[in-house]
Amino acid sequence: MAMMKAAVFIEPGRIELVDKPIPDVGHNDALMRITTTTICGTDVHILKGEYPVAKGLTIGHEPVGVIAKLGKGVEGYKEGQRVIAGAICPSFTSYASQAGSPSQDGLHGGHGYKATGGWRFGNIIDGTQAEYVLVPDAQANLAPIPDGLTDEQVLMCPDIMSTGFAGAETGKIKIGDTVAVFAQGPIGLCATAGAKLMGATTIFAVDGIEKRLTIARHMGADVTVNFKNVNPVEEILRLTNGRGVDVAIEALGLQSTFESALRVIRPGGVLSSLGVYSADLRIPLDAYGAGLAEKQIVSSLCPGGKERMRRLLDVVSSKRVDLSVLVTHTHKLDDIVEAYELFANQRDGVLKIAIKP
């Protein structure tokens, strides 16, 4: 039996590299040889035991690679082709998917449901921090990588870019809007870029790390707010003459950033929530206007499927955004335990780590 290396969840606080069999390919599957993947903040929640997954599951959900083998039912692709697949891999057979929410596709084939919807890699099936990954419903989810693009240029497409852009899209940003993005980690930086592409003309980027605020300006932010120096709510309200912003995007998953985002949106404005929360959220009565201020709170899970990936790849190809600057470190798969320690503790200015088998 052919074997591969894979990073698996052992118990809270332990993800280890082990040997696993290379998966068999089913009728509608594709086997992808991973050339580059990465670690996500959600993987850190898994590592800490804050998000439950099965012991022995291969972690990771951001694949860039080459088709090693195709199932007999998969048409329009060829072995050896460079591809990505979204972190969300819908089967497009569930009620939720057919009702227009493919990210909420539920378990495979629509049998049962989890709030995580179509997020299967590293959640309910083996993920991408391995030498190979089995892509389910491959014809619906594989997207060819355009010639001339590096792995690092497209590494954000499967999740981070898709999620950040979803925050801007779900917030329904319009031309001329004023937007605040709380937290300028990888998802927040992509939300900032997405807000610019959607037509926002004043974007406030909030973070406590100056290097990230500098990158935020590169992504399209007009004003950067360091919360270590000023109260971000007071500063944004001051700079908008008390009006507030049309849309606030929360990209961290903390009570403090959620509440700040709620406090800076104008009456009738939108709080677009992207954070993965590990504790109950509280909605302050005054910030919510007692339910009378017509403030909207919406959440997003990155859309999946090959059409979503094609659009994001086109954005990269067109040079509308350059997200390769988010890849600050590169590690071999053999060193993934050390990479987790670096990423989980946010040392050495890390944003995203390219993991290469």
Coordinates of C-alpha atoms in Angstrom, one line a residue:
M1 CA 0.0 0.0 0.0
A2 CA 1.4 3.4 -1.1
M3 CA 1.9 5.8 1.9
M4 CA 2.1 9.5 2.3
K5 CA 3.0 12.0 5.0
A6 CA 0.1 13.9 6.6
A7 CA -0.4 16.3 9.5
V8 CA -3.1 14.9 11.8
F9 CA -5.0 16.0 14.9
I10 CA -3.9 13.9 17.8
E11 CA -5.5 15.7 20.7
P12 CA -5.9 19.3 21.9
G13 CA -2.4 20.9 21.7
R14 CA -1.0 18.2 19.4
I15 CA -0.9 18.0 15.6
E16 CA 1.8 15.6 14.4
L17 CA 3.2 14.4 11.1
V18 CA 2.4 10.7 10.5
D19 CA 2.3 8.2 7.6
K20 CA -1.1 7.5 6.0
P21 CA -2.2 5.5 3.0
I22 CA -2.6 7.5 -0.2
P23 CA -6.4 7.6 -0.7
D24 CA -8.2 5.5 -3.3
V25 CA -10.0 7.5 -6.0
G26 CA -13.7 7.1 -6.3
H27 CA -15.9 7.7 -9.4
N28 CA -16.4 11.4 -8.9
D29 CA -13.1 12.1 -7.1
A30 CA -9.7 13.4 -8.0
L31 CA -6.4 12.8 -6.2
M32 CA -4.4 16.0 -6.0
R33 CA -0.6 15.9 -5.3
I34 CA -0.1 18.9 -3.0
T35 CA 2.6 21.3 -4.1
T36 CA 1.7 24.1 -1.7
T37 CA -0.7 24.5 1.2
T38 CA -0.9 26.7 4.3
I39 CA -2.1 27.0 7.9
C40 CA -5.3 28.9 8.7
G41 CA -6.5 30.5 11.9
T42 CA -9.3 27.9 11.9
D43 CA -6.6 25.2 12.1
V44 CA -5.3 26.8 15.2
H45 CA -8.8 26.6 16.7
I46 CA -8.6 22.9 15.9
L47 CA -5.1 22.6 17.4
K48 CA -6.3 24.2 20.7
G49 CA -9.4 22.0 20.9
E50 CA -11.7 25.0 20.4
Y51 CA -13.2 23.5 17.3
P52 CA -13.8 19.7 17.5
V53 CA -12.7 17.3 14.8
A54 CA -12.0 13.5 14.9
K55 CA -8.7 12.3 16.2
G56 CA -6.5 11.2 13.4
L57 CA -8.0 13.5 10.8
T58 CA -5.6 15.2 8.4
I59 CA -5.9 19.0 8.9
G60 CA -5.8 21.8 6.3
H61 CA -8.2 23.1 3.7
E62 CA -6.2 25.3 1.3
P63 CA -4.9 23.1 -1.6
V64 CA -2.7 24.1 -4.5
G65 CA -1.4 21.2 -6.6
V66 CA -1.4 18.8 -9.6
I67 CA -4.0 16.2 -10.5
A68 CA -2.4 12.9 -9.9
K69 CA -5.4 10.7 -10.7
L70 CA -9.0 11.3 -11.9
G71 CA -12.1 9.3 -11.1
K72 CA -13.8 7.8 -14.2
G73 CA -16.8 10.2 -13.8
V74 CA -14.7 13.4 -13.9
E75 CA -14.6 15.1 -17.3
G76 CA -12.8 18.2 -18.6
Y77 CA -9.6 17.7 -16.7
K78 CA -6.4 15.8 -17.2
E79 CA -3.7 14.3 -15.0
G80 CA -0.7 16.5 -14.5
Q81 CA -2.9 19.7 -14.7
R82 CA -2.2 22.4 -12.1
V83 CA -5.3 23.1 -10.1
I84 CA -6.8 24.5 -6.9
A85 CA -9.9 23.6 -5.0
G86 CA -11.9 25.7 -2.6
A87 CA -11.8 25.2 1.1
I88 CA -15.5 24.7 0.7
C89 CA -16.3 21.8 -1.6
P90 CA -20.0 21.6 -2.2
S91 CA -21.7 18.6 -3.8
F92 CA -24.4 21.0 -5.1
T93 CA -27.0 18.4 -4.3
S94 CA -28.3 19.7 -0.9
Y95 CA -31.4 21.9 -0.4
A96 CA -29.2 24.7 1.0
S97 CA -26.9 24.7 -2.1
Q98 CA -29.8 24.7 -4.5
A99 CA -31.5 27.5 -2.5
G100 CA -28.4 29.6 -3.3
S101 CA -26.1 28.9 -0.4
P102 CA -23.5 26.5 -1.7
S103 CA -21.2 27.2 1.3
Q104 CA -23.9 25.6 3.4
D105 CA -24.1 22.4 1.4
G106 CA -24.2 20.3 4.5
L107 CA -22.6 16.8 4.8
H108 CA -21.8 14.9 1.6
G109 CA -24.9 14.3 -0.5
G110 CA -26.9 16.5 1.8
H111 CA -27.4 13.8 4.4
G112 CA -27.4 15.6 7.7
Y113 CA -26.2 19.1 8.4
K114 CA -23.5 21.1 10.3
A115 CA -23.2 24.8 10.6
T116 CA -19.9 24.5 8.7
G117 CA -21.8 23.4 5.6
G118 CA -19.6 22.5 2.7
W119 CA -16.4 22.8 4.6
R120 CA -15.1 19.2 4.3
F121 CA -11.3 19.3 4.0
G122 CA -9.8 19.1 7.5
N123 CA -13.2 19.1 9.1
I124 CA -15.2 16.0 8.2
I125 CA -12.8 14.4 5.6
D126 CA -9.0 14.3 5.4
G127 CA -7.5 17.7 4.5
T128 CA -4.6 19.3 2.6
Q129 CA -1.6 19.4 5.0
A130 CA -0.3 16.2 3.3
E131 CA 1.4 15.0 0.2
Y132 CA -1.9 14.1 -1.4
V133 CA -5.6 15.0 -0.8
L134 CA -8.7 13.4 -2.2
V135 CA -11.0 16.1 -3.8
P136 CA -14.7 15.0 -3.6
D137 CA -17.1 16.0 -6.4
A138 CA -14.1 17.0 -8.3
Q139 CA -15.8 18.2 -11.5
A140 CA -17.7 20.8 -9.4
N141 CA -14.7 21.9 -7.4
L142 CA -11.4 21.8 -9.4
A143 CA -10.2 25.0 -11.0
P144 CA -7.3 25.1 -13.4
I145 CA -4.5 27.6 -12.5
P146 CA -3.8 30.0 -15.3
D147 CA -0.4 29.8 -16.9
G148 CA 2.2 32.1 -15.4
L149 CA 0.9 32.2 -11.9
T150 CA 3.0 30.8 -9.0
D151 CA 1.6 28.7 -6.2
E152 CA 2.2 31.7 -3.8
Q153 CA 0.1 34.0 -6.0
V154 CA -2.9 31.7 -5.9
L155 CA -2.5 30.2 -2.4
M156 CA -5.0 32.7 -0.9
C157 CA -7.8 31.8 -3.4
P158 CA -9.1 28.6 -1.7
D159 CA -10.0 30.3 1.6
I160 CA -8.5 33.5 2.7
M161 CA -9.2 35.6 -0.4
S162 CA -12.6 34.0 -0.9
T163 CA -13.6 34.6 2.8
G164 CA -12.3 38.2 2.9
F165 CA -14.1 39.1 -0.4
A166 CA -17.2 37.4 0.9
G167 CA -17.2 39.8 3.8
A168 CA -17.3 42.7 1.4
E169 CA -19.9 41.0 -0.8
T170 CA -22.2 40.0 2.0
G171 CA -21.9 43.5 3.4
K172 CA -23.3 44.8 0.1
I173 CA -20.7 47.5 -0.2
K174 CA -21.7 50.2 -2.8
I175 CA -19.7 52.7 -4.8
G176 CA -18.9 55.6 -2.5
D177 CA -19.4 53.7 0.8
T178 CA -17.3 54.3 3.9
V179 CA -16.1 51.0 5.3
A180 CA -14.2 49.9 8.4
V181 CA -12.3 46.6 8.6
F182 CA -11.4 45.4 12.1
A183 CA -8.3 43.3 12.2
Q184 CA -5.7 43.2 9.4
G185 CA -4.7 39.6 9.5
P186 CA -4.8 37.7 6.2
I187 CA -8.6 37.6 6.1
G188 CA -8.9 41.2 7.1
L189 CA -6.4 42.3 4.5
C190 CA -8.4 40.4 1.9
A191 CA -11.6 42.1 3.1
T192 CA -9.8 45.4 2.7
A193 CA -8.9 44.6 -0.8
G194 CA -12.4 43.3 -1.5
A195 CA -14.0 46.5 -0.2
K196 CA -11.8 48.5 -2.5
L197 CA -12.8 46.3 -5.5
M198 CA -16.5 46.7 -4.5
G199 CA -16.3 50.4 -4.8
A200 CA -15.7 51.7 -1.2
T201 CA -14.1 55.1 -1.4
T202 CA -13.0 55.5 2.2
I203 CA -11.7 52.4 4.0
F204 CA -10.5 52.4 7.6
A205 CA -8.2 49.6 8.5
V206 CA -7.9 48.8 12.2
D207 CA -5.1 46.7 13.8
G208 CA -2.4 47.0 16.5
I209 CA 0.6 46.0 14.3
E210 CA 2.1 48.8 12.2
K211 CA 3.5 46.3 9.6
R212 CA 0.0 45.0 8.9
L213 CA -1.4 48.5 8.7
T214 CA 1.3 49.3 6.1
I215 CA 0.2 46.2 4.1
A216 CA -3.4 47.3 4.5
R217 CA -2.6 50.6 2.7
H218 CA -1.1 48.5 -0.1
M219 CA -4.4 46.5 -0.2
G220 CA -6.5 49.7 -0.5
A221 CA -7.0 51.2 2.9
D222 CA -7.3 55.0 3.0
V223 CA -6.9 55.5 6.7
T224 CA -5.1 53.2 9.2
V225 CA -6.1 53.1 12.9
N226 CA -3.8 51.6 15.4
F227 CA -5.9 50.6 18.4
K228 CA -2.9 50.7 20.7
N229 CA -2.7 54.5 20.1
V230 CA -6.3 55.5 19.9
N231 CA -9.8 54.2 20.7
P232 CA -10.8 53.0 17.2
V233 CA -14.5 53.6 17.7
E234 CA -14.0 57.2 18.9
E235 CA -11.4 57.8 16.1
I236 CA -13.6 56.5 13.3
L237 CA -16.7 58.4 14.6
R238 CA -14.5 61.5 14.8
L239 CA -13.2 61.1 11.3
T240 CA -16.7 60.5 9.9
N241 CA -18.1 63.6 11.8
G242 CA -20.2 61.3 13.9
R243 CA -21.9 59.7 11.0
G244 CA -20.3 56.3 11.3
V245 CA -19.5 53.9 8.4
D246 CA -21.9 52.2 6.0
V247 CA -20.3 48.8 6.5
A248 CA -18.0 47.4 9.2
I249 CA -16.3 44.0 8.6
E250 CA -15.2 42.0 11.7
A251 CA -12.3 39.7 10.7
L252 CA -11.0 38.3 14.0
G253 CA -13.7 36.6 16.0
L254 CA -13.5 38.4 19.4
Q255 CA -16.2 40.1 21.4
S256 CA -14.2 43.3 21.5
T257 CA -13.8 43.6 17.7
F258 CA -17.4 42.5 17.1
E259 CA -18.7 45.2 19.5
S260 CA -16.5 47.9 18.0
A261 CA -17.7 47.1 14.6
L262 CA -21.3 47.3 15.8
R263 CA -20.6 50.7 17.4
V264 CA -19.1 52.3 14.3
I265 CA -21.8 51.5 11.8
R266 CA -24.4 54.1 11.1
P267 CA -28.1 53.5 11.7
G268 CA -29.2 51.2 8.9
G269 CA -25.6 50.1 8.4
V270 CA -24.2 46.6 8.1
L271 CA -21.9 44.6 10.3
S272 CA -20.4 41.8 8.2
S273 CA -19.0 39.2 10.5
L274 CA -16.1 36.9 9.3
G275 CA -14.5 35.8 12.5
V276 CA -14.7 32.3 13.8
Y277 CA -15.9 32.7 17.4
S278 CA -14.9 30.4 20.2
A279 CA -17.3 31.8 22.8
D280 CA -20.8 33.3 23.0
L281 CA -21.3 36.8 21.6
R282 CA -23.1 39.6 23.4
I283 CA -25.0 42.3 21.6
P284 CA -24.9 45.5 23.7
L285 CA -28.3 47.2 23.9
D286 CA -27.1 50.7 23.2
A287 CA -24.8 49.7 20.3
Y288 CA -27.7 47.8 18.7
G289 CA -30.0 50.8 19.1
A290 CA -32.4 48.6 21.2
G291 CA -33.2 46.8 17.9
L292 CA -34.7 50.1 16.5
A293 CA -31.6 51.4 14.6
E294 CA -32.1 49.0 11.6
K295 CA -28.6 47.8 12.0
Q296 CA -28.0 44.5 10.1
I297 CA -25.6 41.7 11.3
V298 CA -24.7 39.2 8.6
S299 CA -22.1 36.4 8.5
S300 CA -20.3 34.7 5.7
L301 CA -18.6 31.4 5.0
C302 CA -16.4 31.5 1.9
P303 CA -18.3 30.3 -1.2
G304 CA -17.1 27.2 -2.9
G305 CA -17.1 25.6 -6.3
K306 CA -15.0 26.0 -9.4
E307 CA -16.8 29.1 -10.6
R308 CA -15.9 30.9 -7.4
M309 CA -12.3 29.8 -7.7
R310 CA -12.2 30.8 -11.4
R311 CA -13.3 34.3 -10.6
L312 CA -10.7 34.7 -7.9
L313 CA -8.0 33.4 -10.1
D314 CA -9.1 35.9 -12.7
V315 CA -8.7 38.7 -10.1
V316 CA -5.2 37.5 -9.5
S317 CA -4.4 37.2 -13.2
S318 CA -5.6 40.7 -13.9
K319 CA -3.3 42.1 -11.2
R320 CA -6.2 43.8 -9.5
V321 CA -4.7 42.6 -6.2
D322 CA -1.3 41.0 -5.3
L323 CA -1.8 38.6 -2.3
S324 CA 1.6 37.0 -2.6
V325 CA 2.8 39.6 -0.1
L326 CA 0.8 37.8 2.6
V327 CA 3.1 34.7 2.3
T328 CA 5.7 35.7 4.8
H329 CA 7.3 32.3 5.5
T330 CA 8.0 29.0 3.8
H331 CA 8.3 25.6 5.6
K332 CA 8.6 22.0 4.4
L333 CA 5.8 19.7 5.3
D334 CA 8.4 17.8 7.4
D335 CA 8.6 21.0 9.6
I336 CA 4.9 21.6 10.0
V337 CA 4.8 21.2 13.8
E338 CA 7.3 24.0 14.0
A339 CA 5.3 26.0 11.5
Y340 CA 2.2 25.6 13.7
E341 CA 4.1 26.9 16.7
L342 CA 5.2 29.9 14.8
F343 CA 1.8 30.7 13.3
A344 CA -0.2 30.0 16.5
N345 CA 2.0 32.3 18.5
Q346 CA 2.2 35.0 15.7
R347 CA 5.9 35.3 16.0
D348 CA 8.4 36.9 13.5
G349 CA 5.8 39.0 11.7
V350 CA 4.0 35.9 10.3
L351 CA 1.0 36.3 8.1
K352 CA 0.8 33.1 6.1
I353 CA 3.1 30.2 5.8
A354 CA 3.6 28.3 2.5
I355 CA 3.8 24.6 3.4
K356 CA 5.6 22.5 0.7
P357 CA 5.7 18.7 0.8

